[in-house]
PDB file of C-alpha atoms in Angstrom:
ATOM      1  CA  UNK A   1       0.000   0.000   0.000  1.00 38.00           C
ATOM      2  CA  UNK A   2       2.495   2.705  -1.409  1.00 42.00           C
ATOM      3  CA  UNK A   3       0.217   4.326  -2.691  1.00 50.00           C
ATOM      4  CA  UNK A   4      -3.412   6.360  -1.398  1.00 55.00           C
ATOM      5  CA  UNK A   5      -6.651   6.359  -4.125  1.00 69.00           C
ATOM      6  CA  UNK A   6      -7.470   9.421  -4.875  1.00 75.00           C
ATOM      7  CA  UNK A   7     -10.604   8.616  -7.094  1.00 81.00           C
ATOM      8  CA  UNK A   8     -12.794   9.235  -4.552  1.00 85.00           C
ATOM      9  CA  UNK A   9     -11.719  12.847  -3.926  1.00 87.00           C
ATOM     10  CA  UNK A  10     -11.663  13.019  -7.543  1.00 87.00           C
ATOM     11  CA  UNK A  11     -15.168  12.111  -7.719  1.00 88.00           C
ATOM     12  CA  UNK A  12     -16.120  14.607  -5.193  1.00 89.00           C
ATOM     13  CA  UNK A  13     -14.149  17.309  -7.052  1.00 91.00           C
ATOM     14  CA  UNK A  14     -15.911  16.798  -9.971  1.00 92.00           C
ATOM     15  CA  UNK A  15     -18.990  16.540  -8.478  1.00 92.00           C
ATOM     16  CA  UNK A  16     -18.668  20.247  -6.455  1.00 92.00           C
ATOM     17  CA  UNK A  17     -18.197  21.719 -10.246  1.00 93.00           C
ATOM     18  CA  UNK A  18     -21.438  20.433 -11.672  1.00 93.00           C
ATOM     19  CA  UNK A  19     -23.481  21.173  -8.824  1.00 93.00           C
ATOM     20  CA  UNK A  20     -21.831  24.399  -7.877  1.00 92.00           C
ATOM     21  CA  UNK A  21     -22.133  25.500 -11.923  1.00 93.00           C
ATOM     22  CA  UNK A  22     -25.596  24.241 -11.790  1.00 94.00           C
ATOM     23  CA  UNK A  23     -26.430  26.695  -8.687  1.00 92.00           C
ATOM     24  CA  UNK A  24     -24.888  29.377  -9.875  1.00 92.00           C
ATOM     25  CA  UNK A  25     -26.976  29.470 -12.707  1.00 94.00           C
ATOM     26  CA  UNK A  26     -29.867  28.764 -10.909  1.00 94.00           C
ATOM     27  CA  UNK A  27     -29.369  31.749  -8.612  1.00 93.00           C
ATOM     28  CA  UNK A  28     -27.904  34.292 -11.216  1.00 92.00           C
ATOM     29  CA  UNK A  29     -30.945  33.776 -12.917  1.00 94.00           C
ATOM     30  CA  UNK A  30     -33.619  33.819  -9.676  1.00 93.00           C
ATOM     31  CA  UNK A  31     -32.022  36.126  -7.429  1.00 91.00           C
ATOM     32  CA  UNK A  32     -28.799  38.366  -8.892  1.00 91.00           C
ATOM     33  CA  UNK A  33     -26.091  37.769 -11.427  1.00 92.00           C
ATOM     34  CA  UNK A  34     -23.872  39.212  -8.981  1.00 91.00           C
ATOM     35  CA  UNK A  35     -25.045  36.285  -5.962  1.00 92.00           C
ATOM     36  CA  UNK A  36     -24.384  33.826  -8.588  1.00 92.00           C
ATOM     37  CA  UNK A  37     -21.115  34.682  -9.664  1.00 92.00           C
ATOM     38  CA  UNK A  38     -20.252  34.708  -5.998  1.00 93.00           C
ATOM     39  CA  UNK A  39     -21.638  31.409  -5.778  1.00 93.00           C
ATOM     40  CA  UNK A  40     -19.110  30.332  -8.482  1.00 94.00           C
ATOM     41  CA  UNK A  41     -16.354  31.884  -6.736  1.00 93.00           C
ATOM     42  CA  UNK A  42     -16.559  30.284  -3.529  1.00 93.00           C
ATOM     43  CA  UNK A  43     -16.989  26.671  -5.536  1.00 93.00           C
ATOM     44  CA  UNK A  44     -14.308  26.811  -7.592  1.00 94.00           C
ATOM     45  CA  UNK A  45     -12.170  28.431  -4.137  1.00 93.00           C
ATOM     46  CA  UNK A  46     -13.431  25.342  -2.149  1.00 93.00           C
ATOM     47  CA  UNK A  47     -12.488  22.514  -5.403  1.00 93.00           C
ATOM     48  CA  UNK A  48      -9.193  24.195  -6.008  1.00 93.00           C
ATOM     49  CA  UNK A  49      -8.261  23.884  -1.926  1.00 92.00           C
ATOM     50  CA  UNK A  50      -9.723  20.364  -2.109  1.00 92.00           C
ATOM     51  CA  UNK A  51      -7.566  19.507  -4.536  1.00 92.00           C
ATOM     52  CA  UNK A  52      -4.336  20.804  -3.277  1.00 91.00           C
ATOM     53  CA  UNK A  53      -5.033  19.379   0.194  1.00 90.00           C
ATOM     54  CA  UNK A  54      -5.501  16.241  -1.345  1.00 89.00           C
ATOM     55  CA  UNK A  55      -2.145  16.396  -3.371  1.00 89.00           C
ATOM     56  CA  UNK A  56      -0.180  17.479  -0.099  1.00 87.00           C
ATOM     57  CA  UNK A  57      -2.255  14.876   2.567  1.00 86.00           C
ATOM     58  CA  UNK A  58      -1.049  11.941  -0.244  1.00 85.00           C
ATOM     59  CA  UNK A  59       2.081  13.225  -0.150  1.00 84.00           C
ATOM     60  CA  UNK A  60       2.299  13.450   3.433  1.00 84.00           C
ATOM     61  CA  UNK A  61       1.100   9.736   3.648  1.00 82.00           C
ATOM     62  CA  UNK A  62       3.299   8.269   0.640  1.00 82.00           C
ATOM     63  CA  UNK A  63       6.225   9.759   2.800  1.00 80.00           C
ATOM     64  CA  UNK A  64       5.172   8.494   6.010  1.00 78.00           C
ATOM     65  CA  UNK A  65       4.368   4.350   4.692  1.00 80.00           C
ATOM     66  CA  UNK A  66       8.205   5.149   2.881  1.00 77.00           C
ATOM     67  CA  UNK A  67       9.513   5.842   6.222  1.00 78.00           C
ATOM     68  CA  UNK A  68      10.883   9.466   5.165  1.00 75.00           C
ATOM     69  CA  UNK A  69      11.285  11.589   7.934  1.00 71.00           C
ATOM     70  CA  UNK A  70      10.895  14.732   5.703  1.00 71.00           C
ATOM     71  CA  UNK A  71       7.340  14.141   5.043  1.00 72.00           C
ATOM     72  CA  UNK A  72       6.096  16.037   7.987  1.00 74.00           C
ATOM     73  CA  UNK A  73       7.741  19.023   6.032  1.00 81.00           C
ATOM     74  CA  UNK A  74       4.407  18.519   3.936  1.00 82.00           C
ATOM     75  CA  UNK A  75       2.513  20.045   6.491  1.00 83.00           C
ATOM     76  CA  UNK A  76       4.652  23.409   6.126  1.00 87.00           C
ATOM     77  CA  UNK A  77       3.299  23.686   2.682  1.00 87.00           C
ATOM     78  CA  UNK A  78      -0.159  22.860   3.856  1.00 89.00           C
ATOM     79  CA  UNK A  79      -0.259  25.762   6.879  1.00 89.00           C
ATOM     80  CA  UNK A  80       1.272  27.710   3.697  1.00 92.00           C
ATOM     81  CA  UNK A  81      -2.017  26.644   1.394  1.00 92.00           C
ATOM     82  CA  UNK A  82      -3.676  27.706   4.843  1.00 92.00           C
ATOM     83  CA  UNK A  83      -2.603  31.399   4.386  1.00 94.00           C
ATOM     84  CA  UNK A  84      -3.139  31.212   0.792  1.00 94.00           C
ATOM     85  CA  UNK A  85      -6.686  30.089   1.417  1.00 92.00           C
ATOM     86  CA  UNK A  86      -7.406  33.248   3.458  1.00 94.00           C
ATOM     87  CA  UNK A  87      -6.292  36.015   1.099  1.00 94.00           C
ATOM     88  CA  UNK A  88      -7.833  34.181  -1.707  1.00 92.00           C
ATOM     89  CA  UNK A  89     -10.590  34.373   0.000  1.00 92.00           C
ATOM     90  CA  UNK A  90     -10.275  38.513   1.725  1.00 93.00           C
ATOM     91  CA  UNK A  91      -9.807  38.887  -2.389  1.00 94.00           C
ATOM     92  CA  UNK A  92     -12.671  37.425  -3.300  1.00 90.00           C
ATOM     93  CA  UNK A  93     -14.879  39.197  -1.088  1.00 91.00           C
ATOM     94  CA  UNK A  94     -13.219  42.675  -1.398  1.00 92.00           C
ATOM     95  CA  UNK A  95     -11.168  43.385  -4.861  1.00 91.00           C
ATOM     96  CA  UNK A  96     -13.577  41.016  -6.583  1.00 89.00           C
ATOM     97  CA  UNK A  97     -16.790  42.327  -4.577  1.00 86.00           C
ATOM     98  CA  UNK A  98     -18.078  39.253  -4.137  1.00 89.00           C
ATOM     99  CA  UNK A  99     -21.709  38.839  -2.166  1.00 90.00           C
ATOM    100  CA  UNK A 100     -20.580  37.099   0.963  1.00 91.00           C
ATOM    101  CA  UNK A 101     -23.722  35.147   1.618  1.00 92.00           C
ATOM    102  CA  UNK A 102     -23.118  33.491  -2.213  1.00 91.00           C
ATOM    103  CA  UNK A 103     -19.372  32.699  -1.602  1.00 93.00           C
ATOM    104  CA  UNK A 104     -20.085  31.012   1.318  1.00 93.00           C
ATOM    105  CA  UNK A 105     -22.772  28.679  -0.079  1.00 92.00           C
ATOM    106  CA  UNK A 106     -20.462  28.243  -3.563  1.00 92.00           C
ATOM    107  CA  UNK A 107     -17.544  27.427  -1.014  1.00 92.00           C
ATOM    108  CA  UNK A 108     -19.892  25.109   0.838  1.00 92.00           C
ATOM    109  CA  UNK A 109     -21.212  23.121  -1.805  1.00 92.00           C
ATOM    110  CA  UNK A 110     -18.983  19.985  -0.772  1.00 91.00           C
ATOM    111  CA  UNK A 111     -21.165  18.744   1.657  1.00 91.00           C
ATOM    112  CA  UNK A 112     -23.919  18.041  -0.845  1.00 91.00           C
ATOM    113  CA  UNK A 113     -20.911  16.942  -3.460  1.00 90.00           C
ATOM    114  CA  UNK A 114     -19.445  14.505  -0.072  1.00 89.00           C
ATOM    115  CA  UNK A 115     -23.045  13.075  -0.088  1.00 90.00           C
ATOM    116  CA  UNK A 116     -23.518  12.509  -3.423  1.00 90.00           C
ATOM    117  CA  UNK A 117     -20.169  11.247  -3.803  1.00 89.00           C
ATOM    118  CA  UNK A 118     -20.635   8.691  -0.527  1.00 88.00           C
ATOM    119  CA  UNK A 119     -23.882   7.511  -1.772  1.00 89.00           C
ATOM    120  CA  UNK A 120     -22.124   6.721  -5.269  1.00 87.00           C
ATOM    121  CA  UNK A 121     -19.817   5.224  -3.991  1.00 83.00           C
ATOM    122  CA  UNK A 122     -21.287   2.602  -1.691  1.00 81.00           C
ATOM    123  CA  UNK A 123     -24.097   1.935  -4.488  1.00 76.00           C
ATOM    124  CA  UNK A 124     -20.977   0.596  -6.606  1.00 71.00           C
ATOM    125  CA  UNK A 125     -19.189  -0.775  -3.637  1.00 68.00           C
ATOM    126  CA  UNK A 126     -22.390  -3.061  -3.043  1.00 69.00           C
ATOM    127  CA  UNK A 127     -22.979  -3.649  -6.471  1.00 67.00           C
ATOM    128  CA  UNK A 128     -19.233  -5.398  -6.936  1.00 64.00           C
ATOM    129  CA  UNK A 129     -19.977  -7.409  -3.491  1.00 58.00           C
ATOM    130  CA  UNK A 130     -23.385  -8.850  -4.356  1.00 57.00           C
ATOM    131  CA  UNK A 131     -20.998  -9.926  -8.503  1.00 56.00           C
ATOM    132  CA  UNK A 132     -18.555 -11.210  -6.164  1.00 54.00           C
ATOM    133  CA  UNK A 133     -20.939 -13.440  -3.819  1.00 55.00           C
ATOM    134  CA  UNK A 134     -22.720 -14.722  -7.329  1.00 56.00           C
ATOM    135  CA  UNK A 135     -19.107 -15.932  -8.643  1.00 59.00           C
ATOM    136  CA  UNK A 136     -18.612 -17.772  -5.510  1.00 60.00           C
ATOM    137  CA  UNK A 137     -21.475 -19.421  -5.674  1.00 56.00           C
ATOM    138  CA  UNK A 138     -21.336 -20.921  -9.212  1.00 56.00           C
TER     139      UNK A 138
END
């Protein structure tokens, strides 16, 4: 186990773009284009720090299974994501006047994308058990 799948954090990634696209349509058009183009902000803020956390937690693991002492200098770069996280986010909400209220819904769209995600996930994870149990028994 040298390595750590990442397809279900992929999924989830994917899955916070289509849903946070399709809501950010959805409230351009039924409340402001401005609250909607928040909402995309905080979305694609909350994928891309998904997917660098990701990168650096794998790394961080990888190292640690490997037995390299360095890897706990991964979590240097993930405070540093940390503090990158924050002004992306005090830019967001003041150079690119973003509405607040939208960014924050946009940025929490992964809990919806984390369920939909989990349930997909365990509807295929079922689905390979019950092939498995009818090759065993043939």
């Amino acid at each position: 186990m040298a390595t750590l799948d990442r397809s279900f954090v992929d999924g989830v990634f994917w899955r916070m773009l289509a849903l946070g696209a399709l809501l950010a349509l959805v409230t351009a058009w039924a409340l402001s284009p401005r609250f909607g183009y928040s909402m995309a902000l905080g979305t694609l803020t909350s994928a891309l720090s998904l997917r660098v956390t990701a990168f650096v937690v794998a790394k961080m693991i990888k190292g640690a299974i490997d037995g390299n002492p360095g890897a706990a200098g991964w979590a240097v770069v993930l405070a540093f994501k940390l503090a990158i996280l924050f002004f992306a986010i005090w830019f967001c909400l003041s150079t690119l006047s973003a509405h607040a209220v939208g960014f924050i819904l946009g940025y929490k769209v992964l809990l919806p994308a984390l369920a939909w995600q989990a349930v997909l996930t365990r509807r295929d994870r079922r689905s390979t058990d019950d092939d498995a149990d009818d090759n065993e028994s043939t």
